[in-house]
Amino acid sequence: MMSRIIFQLRALLVFELLRLVKRRQFFLTLLLLLLPTGVGVLAFLIEREDIERGVVYAFSENYIHELDENKLTIRLRRALEREGLSLSDEVEVEVVEKGERFVPSSPEFLGKFSLQYIKDLERGVLPEAILQVLRKRLGRPFLGKGKERIFLSYGRKEGWFFFLGMFKFKLIKQGDGISLYREKVNLYQDPFANDGRVWRLRDLQRGWQMRFKRQHDSLHWISPQISGYFFQQGVFVGIGKFLFLQLLLPLLCLLYATSMFRDEWEEGTLVYLLTVPFSRFWIVVGKYIGVILLLTPLFFASLLLLFLTLGVLVGGVFLSADFSLFFEFAKSLVFGVFAYTAFFMLFGLFLKRSTVAGIFYILLIELGLGSALVALQKLTISYHIANLIQREHLPLHSRKLLKEVLYEGGGNSLTLLVGVVVVGLVVSAVYLRCKEWEVERGA
Amino acid sequence: MSPVIVARQLGKWYGDIVGINGVELEMEGGIVGLLGPNGAGKSTLLKLITGQLRPTRGTIRVLDEVPWGNSKIFEKVGYVPENDLVYAHLSGFQFLHLMAQMYGYSGGEARQRAERALEEVGMSSHQNKSIASYSKGMRQRIKVARAILHDPKLLILDEPFTGMDPVGRKHLMDFFRRFVQQGERHILFSSHILHEVEALTHSFVLIHKGKIRAVGEVDEIRSLMNRFPHRIYLQTASFRELGSRLVFWEEVRGVEIVAEKRAIVVLAQNPSRFYQRLPSLIVELGIEVEEIFSEDDNLEAVFRYLVKK
């Protein structure tokens, strides 16, 4: 009995896959799934110069906080000693670009630099960018330890990078201090000029304000390699969330799930499936799996293409470092395909204009509620899909990146998504069992 | 042996529109033609028989099973739908091979069954061509091949000869005859063309406006039809002369003159006898008849008689 069902399911899957890949919407799907990589390449071309100059890309809060500074200091000291330097040296350095002077104060301060330096240092290599800075020491101490004044400025609230959750900063010496500000500053504020109050930052995102408070005594400065690395990770996370999880995933699942039965009925081929000794429950399951088998590899390939392309563009140095981040997104996409397909299959069965209704649903509920009404976020599938991304096993900065752009709810998202799949399949099967498709066609 | 199909007071309504109503039917077996004009309710009845529609009222049993919602019935029933076959991206063999697997056969057996079905319908030589390249008649044959993959006891065919060329039609008819000769095999097929049904079987079910109007052998139906006058159209330059003679014939109930077409329409009570006598009269009058046909040759007219009955 079971082997018979397997034969039948296998045949149905072949039917379904052959049908789907011959449709025009399949080519549209391929084009749409190239879009994320295109956006990634475009972002790289726009930011290429800054990446190569070592401009800091910070997508989340300070990735320095959780370092074991002692450990880093020791390693840094060893590296510095190999270069004929010592931690007690005070250095003044110059930023090459624009002729502006850049002073990271002391080597101890350098020790608070990026987490990624640890990786370089562990390999016994002092990042080339640091060496460039140190070799340009001018012999004049800048500021004493613990007295760094860092002015943070910000600007350009608008712009697509803002919406991608990506913030680009530059370190520039200003007066006797160092400013960390976003490029193309059009609004400069010095929070410390007003008794250290940060009220002027109220119009910024809450999260950013909090980060600001915590990291005001920190300074980022990274090498071009690190800059590229953060670019890669940041763009990947941004595109992963906004283009994949929130747009392409629901949209493509909608296109395929709503047409699952409707198209076959309109073409007159559904009758060939419904007039064989095969229960309608298994027909629902077979067609559902067919869509899953088509979309999952496509999404996986598209995500991988984006990840690798970004890695290659920024030099491929850290290409293999954070595949865990890629796999977390890939996993979420797979669960997303399962849940959205089951959900939109119901649209296709119950609604006449199911695709239009589905697009409205995506815009109003998934994107609308998910973005605007925090309390209602948990009603959206995208919220629970994003929740599936496990953060604890990821590198620190990836965790922070995700925290910046994705919900962090925990809870029973997996259970809920499995529930959506089960309900979708069962209700579809019951409906298909009771539906008289031929009534619509007439006598 | 219990009847193959039993319907009792079977009705199907599409909202306010009647599909079929009060259908009483017992199909004993063999080949039965479901004859009726377009919109008569043939497809509705076949879809009720194959469980694609749920009866609004009454009951139906097919091979002792209730068909609605019962996919297992297709283990014994093969169905050829009216819909065209649009799996254009597959070859005939690929389609049948996959369909055989859909019937639950393993790869090897599915292949054998597909090949055998193709042979039965005379499509072996075209089996590797794309369905998109098939003529309408070839697609019809592939549809029939699909329906016989699992050696069904009952074959239900909805307008199976539509668009078929004479050779293909003969091939299929020969196959249908062989099919029922294997014993315990039955065919119910629908058509709106009288001679198409007559060529294959003498057993009719006549359906019109959602009701079964007559069931029986072709001879019974012909004699039934003869009880009602036929309208026979005759076009000749001497139409008045011809009409004046015909009006005295016993089998003629009336003559209508269509002057603008130089024709007459004769209402003949016994058309067979009328056609026997007519040639002699034409010779006797020495006139030339340009056109002669019976309006009642079309099926609609037959049903008009039966409805009046």
PDB file of C-alpha atoms in Angstrom, chain B residues 9-252:
ATOM      1  CA  GLN B   9     -34.212  10.082  -9.212  1.00  0.00           C
ATOM      2  CA  LEU B  10     -30.780  11.516  -9.837  1.00  0.00           C
ATOM      3  CA  GLY B  11     -30.637  15.282 -10.048  1.00  0.00           C
ATOM      4  CA  LYS B  12     -27.947  17.936 -10.267  1.00  0.00           C
ATOM      5  CA  TRP B  13     -28.639  21.633 -10.033  1.00  0.00           C
ATOM      6  CA  TYR B  14     -26.169  24.427 -10.637  1.00  0.00           C
ATOM      7  CA  GLY B  15     -27.836  27.000  -8.479  1.00  0.00           C
ATOM      8  CA  ASP B  16     -31.107  27.693 -10.282  1.00  0.00           C
ATOM      9  CA  ILE B  17     -30.037  25.910 -13.431  1.00  0.00           C
ATOM     10  CA  VAL B  18     -30.959  22.294 -13.932  1.00  0.00           C
ATOM     11  CA  GLY B  19     -28.122  20.053 -15.000  1.00  0.00           C
ATOM     12  CA  ILE B  20     -30.132  16.862 -14.925  1.00  0.00           C
ATOM     13  CA  ASN B  21     -33.312  16.033 -13.075  1.00  0.00           C
ATOM     14  CA  GLY B  22     -35.160  12.883 -12.068  1.00  0.00           C
ATOM     15  CA  VAL B  23     -32.852  10.574 -13.974  1.00  0.00           C
ATOM     16  CA  GLU B  24     -33.745   6.916 -13.703  1.00  0.00           C
ATOM     17  CA  LEU B  25     -31.134   4.721 -15.319  1.00  0.00           C
ATOM     18  CA  GLU B  26     -30.034   1.103 -15.218  1.00  0.00           C
ATOM     19  CA  MET B  27     -27.130   0.240 -17.460  1.00  0.00           C
ATOM     20  CA  GLU B  28     -26.805  -3.491 -17.755  1.00  0.00           C
ATOM     21  CA  GLY B  29     -23.568  -3.644 -19.687  1.00  0.00           C
ATOM     22  CA  GLY B  30     -21.961  -3.776 -23.098  1.00  0.00           C
ATOM     23  CA  ILE B  31     -21.591  -0.588 -25.062  1.00  0.00           C
ATOM     24  CA  VAL B  32     -24.162   2.094 -24.406  1.00  0.00           C
ATOM     25  CA  GLY B  33     -24.328   5.415 -26.181  1.00  0.00           C
ATOM     26  CA  LEU B  34     -25.497   8.448 -24.264  1.00  0.00           C
ATOM     27  CA  LEU B  35     -27.040  10.502 -26.985  1.00  0.00           C
ATOM     28  CA  GLY B  36     -28.185  14.061 -26.693  1.00  0.00           C
ATOM     29  CA  PRO B  37     -27.700  17.492 -28.197  1.00  0.00           C
ATOM     30  CA  ASN B  38     -25.289  19.999 -26.741  1.00  0.00           C
ATOM     31  CA  GLY B  39     -26.394  21.178 -23.315  1.00  0.00           C
ATOM     32  CA  ALA B  40     -28.622  18.137 -22.796  1.00  0.00           C
ATOM     33  CA  GLY B  41     -26.870  17.122 -19.565  1.00  0.00           C
ATOM     34  CA  LYS B  42     -24.621  14.362 -20.925  1.00  0.00           C
ATOM     35  CA  SER B  43     -21.443  15.659 -19.337  1.00  0.00           C
ATOM     36  CA  THR B  44     -23.213  16.330 -16.059  1.00  0.00           C
ATOM     37  CA  LEU B  45     -24.442  12.764 -15.962  1.00  0.00           C
ATOM     38  CA  LEU B  46     -20.984  11.385 -16.794  1.00  0.00           C
ATOM     39  CA  LYS B  47     -19.396  13.570 -14.110  1.00  0.00           C
ATOM     40  CA  LEU B  48     -21.929  12.301 -11.594  1.00  0.00           C
ATOM     41  CA  ILE B  49     -21.132   8.751 -12.646  1.00  0.00           C
ATOM     42  CA  THR B  50     -17.397   9.389 -12.187  1.00  0.00           C
ATOM     43  CA  GLY B  51     -17.857  11.116  -8.836  1.00  0.00           C
ATOM     44  CA  GLN B  52     -16.661  14.501  -9.972  1.00  0.00           C
ATOM     45  CA  LEU B  53     -19.995  16.004  -9.031  1.00  0.00           C
ATOM     46  CA  ARG B  54     -22.114  15.382  -5.979  1.00  0.00           C
ATOM     47  CA  PRO B  55     -25.794  14.652  -6.684  1.00  0.00           C
ATOM     48  CA  THR B  56     -28.155  17.381  -5.551  1.00  0.00           C
ATOM     49  CA  ARG B  57     -30.814  14.738  -5.121  1.00  0.00           C
ATOM     50  CA  GLY B  58     -31.302  11.042  -5.747  1.00  0.00           C
ATOM     51  CA  THR B  59     -28.675   8.339  -5.725  1.00  0.00           C
ATOM     52  CA  ILE B  60     -26.214   6.794  -8.094  1.00  0.00           C
ATOM     53  CA  ARG B  61     -24.162   3.629  -7.807  1.00  0.00           C
ATOM     54  CA  VAL B  62     -21.442   2.560 -10.194  1.00  0.00           C
ATOM     55  CA  LEU B  63     -20.200  -1.036 -10.005  1.00  0.00           C
ATOM     56  CA  ASP B  64     -21.969  -1.212  -6.648  1.00  0.00           C
ATOM     57  CA  GLU B  65     -20.133   1.794  -5.246  1.00  0.00           C
ATOM     58  CA  VAL B  66     -21.110   5.360  -4.565  1.00  0.00           C
ATOM     59  CA  PRO B  67     -18.825   7.407  -6.806  1.00  0.00           C
ATOM     60  CA  TRP B  68     -18.838  10.834  -5.104  1.00  0.00           C
ATOM     61  CA  GLY B  69     -15.638  11.378  -3.109  1.00  0.00           C
ATOM     62  CA  ASN B  70     -14.548   7.831  -3.809  1.00  0.00           C
ATOM     63  CA  SER B  71     -11.221   7.862  -5.623  1.00  0.00           C
ATOM     64  CA  LYS B  72     -11.018   4.075  -5.328  1.00  0.00           C
ATOM     65  CA  ILE B  73     -13.714   3.774  -7.924  1.00  0.00           C
ATOM     66  CA  PHE B  74     -11.103   4.670 -10.524  1.00  0.00           C
ATOM     67  CA  GLU B  75      -9.439   1.337  -9.892  1.00  0.00           C
ATOM     68  CA  LYS B  76     -12.357  -0.104 -11.881  1.00  0.00           C
ATOM     69  CA  VAL B  77     -13.378   2.864 -13.976  1.00  0.00           C
ATOM     70  CA  GLY B  78     -11.463   4.570 -16.747  1.00  0.00           C
ATOM     71  CA  TYR B  79     -12.566   8.050 -17.683  1.00  0.00           C
ATOM     72  CA  VAL B  80     -11.935  10.029 -20.859  1.00  0.00           C
ATOM     73  CA  PRO B  81     -12.863  13.636 -20.182  1.00  0.00           C
ATOM     74  CA  GLU B  82     -14.079  16.066 -22.770  1.00  0.00           C
ATOM     75  CA  ASN B  83     -11.238  18.495 -21.903  1.00  0.00           C
ATOM     76  CA  ASP B  84      -8.439  18.640 -24.382  1.00  0.00           C
ATOM     77  CA  LEU B  85      -5.100  17.172 -23.351  1.00  0.00           C
ATOM     78  CA  VAL B  86      -2.685  20.051 -22.757  1.00  0.00           C
ATOM     79  CA  TYR B  87       0.345  18.379 -21.227  1.00  0.00           C
ATOM     80  CA  ALA B  88       2.108  19.841 -24.217  1.00  0.00           C
ATOM     81  CA  HIS B  89       5.587  19.531 -22.747  1.00  0.00           C
ATOM     82  CA  LEU B  90       5.391  15.732 -22.467  1.00  0.00           C
ATOM     83  CA  SER B  91       5.544  13.072 -25.134  1.00  0.00           C
ATOM     84  CA  GLY B  92       2.654  10.664 -25.420  1.00  0.00           C
ATOM     85  CA  PHE B  93       4.716   7.926 -23.809  1.00  0.00           C
ATOM     86  CA  GLN B  94       5.966  10.120 -20.971  1.00  0.00           C
ATOM     87  CA  PHE B  95       2.417  11.170 -20.191  1.00  0.00           C
ATOM     88  CA  LEU B  96       1.134   7.611 -20.134  1.00  0.00           C
ATOM     89  CA  HIS B  97       4.150   6.288 -18.217  1.00  0.00           C
ATOM     90  CA  LEU B  98       3.635   8.879 -15.497  1.00  0.00           C
ATOM     91  CA  MET B  99      -0.092   8.283 -15.513  1.00  0.00           C
ATOM     92  CA  ALA B 100       0.455   4.554 -15.100  1.00  0.00           C
ATOM     93  CA  GLN B 101       2.543   5.354 -12.035  1.00  0.00           C
ATOM     94  CA  MET B 102      -0.274   7.585 -10.840  1.00  0.00           C
ATOM     95  CA  TYR B 103      -2.433   4.470 -11.020  1.00  0.00           C
ATOM     96  CA  GLY B 104       0.046   2.892  -8.631  1.00  0.00           C
ATOM     97  CA  TYR B 105       2.193   0.760 -10.938  1.00  0.00           C
ATOM     98  CA  SER B 106       5.939   0.520 -10.463  1.00  0.00           C
ATOM     99  CA  GLY B 107       8.329   1.858 -13.096  1.00  0.00           C
ATOM    100  CA  GLY B 108       8.708  -1.362 -15.131  1.00  0.00           C
ATOM    101  CA  GLU B 109       5.067  -2.312 -15.092  1.00  0.00           C
ATOM    102  CA  ALA B 110       4.039   1.273 -15.741  1.00  0.00           C
ATOM    103  CA  ARG B 111       6.242   1.267 -18.832  1.00  0.00           C
ATOM    104  CA  GLN B 112       4.708  -1.973 -20.105  1.00  0.00           C
ATOM    105  CA  ARG B 113       1.195  -0.708 -19.558  1.00  0.00           C
ATOM    106  CA  ALA B 114       1.941   2.572 -21.279  1.00  0.00           C
ATOM    107  CA  GLU B 115       3.367   0.748 -24.297  1.00  0.00           C
ATOM    108  CA  ARG B 116       0.421  -1.636 -24.455  1.00  0.00           C
ATOM    109  CA  ALA B 117      -2.125   1.182 -24.213  1.00  0.00           C
ATOM    110  CA  LEU B 118      -0.339   3.081 -26.982  1.00  0.00           C
ATOM    111  CA  GLU B 119      -0.506   0.000 -29.159  1.00  0.00           C
ATOM    112  CA  GLU B 120      -4.202  -0.487 -28.453  1.00  0.00           C
ATOM    113  CA  VAL B 121      -5.078   2.999 -29.658  1.00  0.00           C
ATOM    114  CA  GLY B 122      -2.673   2.861 -32.596  1.00  0.00           C
ATOM    115  CA  MET B 123      -0.284   5.505 -31.342  1.00  0.00           C
ATOM    116  CA  SER B 124       2.909   3.467 -30.884  1.00  0.00           C
ATOM    117  CA  SER B 125       4.596   5.080 -33.858  1.00  0.00           C
ATOM    118  CA  HIS B 126       3.993   8.543 -32.417  1.00  0.00           C
ATOM    119  CA  GLN B 127       4.751   7.764 -28.792  1.00  0.00           C
ATOM    120  CA  ASN B 128       7.936   9.808 -28.536  1.00  0.00           C
ATOM    121  CA  LYS B 129       6.568  12.917 -30.164  1.00  0.00           C
ATOM    122  CA  SER B 130       5.491  15.833 -28.046  1.00  0.00           C
ATOM    123  CA  ILE B 131       1.801  15.973 -27.273  1.00  0.00           C
ATOM    124  CA  ALA B 132       1.942  19.552 -28.554  1.00  0.00           C
ATOM    125  CA  SER B 133       2.633  18.189 -32.036  1.00  0.00           C
ATOM    126  CA  TYR B 134      -0.356  15.823 -31.980  1.00  0.00           C
ATOM    127  CA  SER B 135      -3.522  16.461 -33.938  1.00  0.00           C
ATOM    128  CA  LYS B 136      -6.778  16.708 -32.041  1.00  0.00           C
ATOM    129  CA  GLY B 137      -7.616  13.136 -32.986  1.00  0.00           C
ATOM    130  CA  MET B 138      -4.232  11.877 -31.753  1.00  0.00           C
ATOM    131  CA  ARG B 139      -4.729  13.625 -28.444  1.00  0.00           C
ATOM    132  CA  GLN B 140      -8.128  11.974 -28.177  1.00  0.00           C
ATOM    133  CA  ARG B 141      -6.481   8.591 -28.661  1.00  0.00           C
ATOM    134  CA  ILE B 142      -3.889   9.345 -25.982  1.00  0.00           C
ATOM    135  CA  LYS B 143      -6.727  10.242 -23.638  1.00  0.00           C
ATOM    136  CA  VAL B 144      -8.329   6.887 -24.331  1.00  0.00           C
ATOM    137  CA  ALA B 145      -4.977   5.161 -23.806  1.00  0.00           C
ATOM    138  CA  ARG B 146      -4.715   6.828 -20.419  1.00  0.00           C
ATOM    139  CA  ALA B 147      -8.164   5.558 -19.454  1.00  0.00           C
ATOM    140  CA  ILE B 148      -7.327   1.924 -20.260  1.00  0.00           C
ATOM    141  CA  LEU B 149      -3.922   1.807 -18.563  1.00  0.00           C
ATOM    142  CA  HIS B 150      -5.305  -0.088 -15.576  1.00  0.00           C
ATOM    143  CA  ASP B 151      -7.663  -2.446 -17.446  1.00  0.00           C
ATOM    144  CA  PRO B 152     -10.852  -0.911 -16.113  1.00  0.00           C
ATOM    145  CA  LYS B 153     -14.161  -2.752 -16.013  1.00  0.00           C
ATOM    146  CA  LEU B 154     -16.055   0.306 -17.086  1.00  0.00           C
ATOM    147  CA  LEU B 155     -14.917   2.898 -19.559  1.00  0.00           C
ATOM    148  CA  ILE B 156     -16.666   6.267 -19.455  1.00  0.00           C
ATOM    149  CA  LEU B 157     -15.994   8.448 -22.474  1.00  0.00           C
ATOM    150  CA  ASP B 158     -17.191  11.985 -22.945  1.00  0.00           C
ATOM    151  CA  GLU B 159     -17.462  12.777 -26.656  1.00  0.00           C
ATOM    152  CA  PRO B 160     -14.552  10.465 -27.545  1.00  0.00           C
ATOM    153  CA  PHE B 161     -14.739  10.930 -31.312  1.00  0.00           C
ATOM    154  CA  THR B 162     -14.629  14.705 -31.364  1.00  0.00           C
ATOM    155  CA  GLY B 163     -12.133  15.945 -33.934  1.00  0.00           C
ATOM    156  CA  MET B 164     -11.061  12.488 -35.008  1.00  0.00           C
ATOM    157  CA  ASP B 165     -10.201  11.610 -38.565  1.00  0.00           C
ATOM    158  CA  PRO B 166     -12.075   8.641 -40.123  1.00  0.00           C
ATOM    159  CA  VAL B 167      -9.092   6.280 -39.774  1.00  0.00           C
ATOM    160  CA  GLY B 168      -8.561   7.121 -36.146  1.00  0.00           C
ATOM    161  CA  ARG B 169     -12.268   6.877 -35.483  1.00  0.00           C
ATOM    162  CA  LYS B 170     -12.429   3.403 -37.011  1.00  0.00           C
ATOM    163  CA  HIS B 171      -9.345   2.358 -35.062  1.00  0.00           C
ATOM    164  CA  LEU B 172     -10.903   3.459 -31.815  1.00  0.00           C
ATOM    165  CA  MET B 173     -14.262   1.888 -32.606  1.00  0.00           C
ATOM    166  CA  ASP B 174     -12.569  -1.410 -33.377  1.00  0.00           C
ATOM    167  CA  PHE B 175     -10.721  -1.166 -30.083  1.00  0.00           C
ATOM    168  CA  PHE B 176     -13.911  -0.435 -28.146  1.00  0.00           C
ATOM    169  CA  ARG B 177     -15.547  -3.512 -29.652  1.00  0.00           C
ATOM    170  CA  ARG B 178     -12.529  -5.649 -28.730  1.00  0.00           C
ATOM    171  CA  PHE B 179     -12.564  -4.135 -25.259  1.00  0.00           C
ATOM    172  CA  VAL B 180     -16.088  -5.277 -24.430  1.00  0.00           C
ATOM    173  CA  GLN B 181     -15.522  -8.656 -26.079  1.00  0.00           C
ATOM    174  CA  GLN B 182     -12.987  -9.449 -23.392  1.00  0.00           C
ATOM    175  CA  GLY B 183     -15.956 -10.010 -21.076  1.00  0.00           C
ATOM    176  CA  GLU B 184     -17.084  -8.141 -18.001  1.00  0.00           C
ATOM    177  CA  ARG B 185     -16.061  -4.908 -19.703  1.00  0.00           C
ATOM    178  CA  HIS B 186     -18.465  -2.111 -20.378  1.00  0.00           C
ATOM    179  CA  ILE B 187     -18.465   1.218 -22.131  1.00  0.00           C
ATOM    180  CA  LEU B 188     -20.680   4.237 -21.696  1.00  0.00           C
ATOM    181  CA  PHE B 189     -19.924   7.028 -24.115  1.00  0.00           C
ATOM    182  CA  SER B 190     -21.596  10.276 -24.935  1.00  0.00           C
ATOM    183  CA  SER B 191     -22.161  11.855 -28.295  1.00  0.00           C
ATOM    184  CA  HIS B 192     -24.420  14.357 -29.973  1.00  0.00           C
ATOM    185  CA  ILE B 193     -24.065  12.693 -33.382  1.00  0.00           C
ATOM    186  CA  LEU B 194     -26.552   9.987 -34.136  1.00  0.00           C
ATOM    187  CA  HIS B 195     -24.633   8.013 -36.734  1.00  0.00           C
ATOM    188  CA  GLU B 196     -21.548   8.052 -34.493  1.00  0.00           C
ATOM    189  CA  VAL B 197     -23.453   6.235 -31.798  1.00  0.00           C
ATOM    190  CA  GLU B 198     -25.184   3.935 -34.234  1.00  0.00           C
ATOM    191  CA  ALA B 199     -21.863   2.884 -35.714  1.00  0.00           C
ATOM    192  CA  LEU B 200     -20.729   1.498 -32.382  1.00  0.00           C
ATOM    193  CA  THR B 201     -23.782   0.250 -30.580  1.00  0.00           C
ATOM    194  CA  HIS B 202     -27.484  -0.400 -30.791  1.00  0.00           C
ATOM    195  CA  SER B 203     -28.059   0.503 -27.149  1.00  0.00           C
ATOM    196  CA  PHE B 204     -29.052   4.114 -26.591  1.00  0.00           C
ATOM    197  CA  VAL B 205     -29.823   6.345 -23.708  1.00  0.00           C
ATOM    198  CA  LEU B 206     -31.401   9.511 -25.039  1.00  0.00           C
ATOM    199  CA  ILE B 207     -31.059  12.552 -22.857  1.00  0.00           C
ATOM    200  CA  HIS B 208     -32.513  15.975 -23.476  1.00  0.00           C
ATOM    201  CA  LYS B 209     -32.905  19.017 -21.249  1.00  0.00           C
ATOM    202  CA  GLY B 210     -31.612  17.112 -18.266  1.00  0.00           C
ATOM    203  CA  LYS B 211     -34.036  14.219 -18.527  1.00  0.00           C
ATOM    204  CA  ILE B 212     -33.739  10.709 -19.899  1.00  0.00           C
ATOM    205  CA  ARG B 213     -36.181  10.627 -22.783  1.00  0.00           C
ATOM    206  CA  ALA B 214     -35.718   7.098 -24.013  1.00  0.00           C
ATOM    207  CA  VAL B 215     -33.700   4.004 -23.300  1.00  0.00           C
ATOM    208  CA  GLY B 216     -33.462   0.960 -25.487  1.00  0.00           C
ATOM    209  CA  GLU B 217     -32.350  -0.512 -28.777  1.00  0.00           C
ATOM    210  CA  VAL B 218     -31.888   1.525 -31.900  1.00  0.00           C
ATOM    211  CA  ASP B 219     -34.829  -0.186 -33.656  1.00  0.00           C
ATOM    212  CA  GLU B 220     -37.197   0.730 -30.848  1.00  0.00           C
ATOM    213  CA  ILE B 221     -36.112   4.307 -31.072  1.00  0.00           C
ATOM    214  CA  ARG B 222     -36.407   4.403 -34.828  1.00  0.00           C
ATOM    215  CA  SER B 223     -39.984   3.070 -34.703  1.00  0.00           C
ATOM    216  CA  LEU B 224     -40.688   5.550 -31.956  1.00  0.00           C
ATOM    217  CA  MET B 225     -39.394   8.323 -34.161  1.00  0.00           C
ATOM    218  CA  ASN B 226     -41.519   7.100 -37.085  1.00  0.00           C
ATOM    219  CA  ARG B 227     -44.657   7.712 -35.105  1.00  0.00           C
ATOM    220  CA  PHE B 228     -44.067  11.391 -35.439  1.00  0.00           C
ATOM    221  CA  PRO B 229     -44.189  13.327 -38.733  1.00  0.00           C
ATOM    222  CA  HIS B 230     -40.939  14.351 -40.365  1.00  0.00           C
ATOM    223  CA  ARG B 231     -40.432  17.677 -42.066  1.00  0.00           C
ATOM    224  CA  ILE B 232     -38.966  17.076 -45.515  1.00  0.00           C
ATOM    225  CA  TYR B 233     -37.667  19.976 -47.548  1.00  0.00           C
ATOM    226  CA  LEU B 234     -37.887  19.781 -51.348  1.00  0.00           C
ATOM    227  CA  GLN B 235     -36.533  22.497 -53.641  1.00  0.00           C
ATOM    228  CA  THR B 236     -37.666  22.509 -57.264  1.00  0.00           C
ATOM    229  CA  ALA B 237     -38.808  24.961 -59.902  1.00  0.00           C
ATOM    230  CA  SER B 238     -42.109  23.041 -60.065  1.00  0.00           C
ATOM    231  CA  PHE B 239     -42.706  23.307 -56.380  1.00  0.00           C
ATOM    232  CA  ARG B 240     -46.415  24.197 -56.729  1.00  0.00           C
ATOM    233  CA  GLU B 241     -47.073  21.241 -59.028  1.00  0.00           C
ATOM    234  CA  LEU B 242     -45.224  18.841 -56.768  1.00  0.00           C
ATOM    235  CA  GLY B 243     -47.005  20.142 -53.674  1.00  0.00           C
ATOM    236  CA  SER B 244     -50.433  19.840 -55.273  1.00  0.00           C
ATOM    237  CA  ARG B 245     -49.794  16.151 -55.902  1.00  0.00           C
ATOM    238  CA  LEU B 246     -48.246  15.332 -52.562  1.00  0.00           C
ATOM    239  CA  VAL B 247     -51.070  16.846 -50.571  1.00  0.00           C
ATOM    240  CA  PHE B 248     -53.291  13.930 -51.612  1.00  0.00           C
ATOM    241  CA  TRP B 249     -50.911  11.260 -50.328  1.00  0.00           C
ATOM    242  CA  GLU B 250     -52.017   9.290 -47.309  1.00  0.00           C
ATOM    243  CA  GLU B 251     -48.680   9.598 -45.537  1.00  0.00           C
ATOM    244  CA  VAL B 252     -48.528  13.374 -46.007  1.00  0.00           C
TER     245      VAL B 252
END
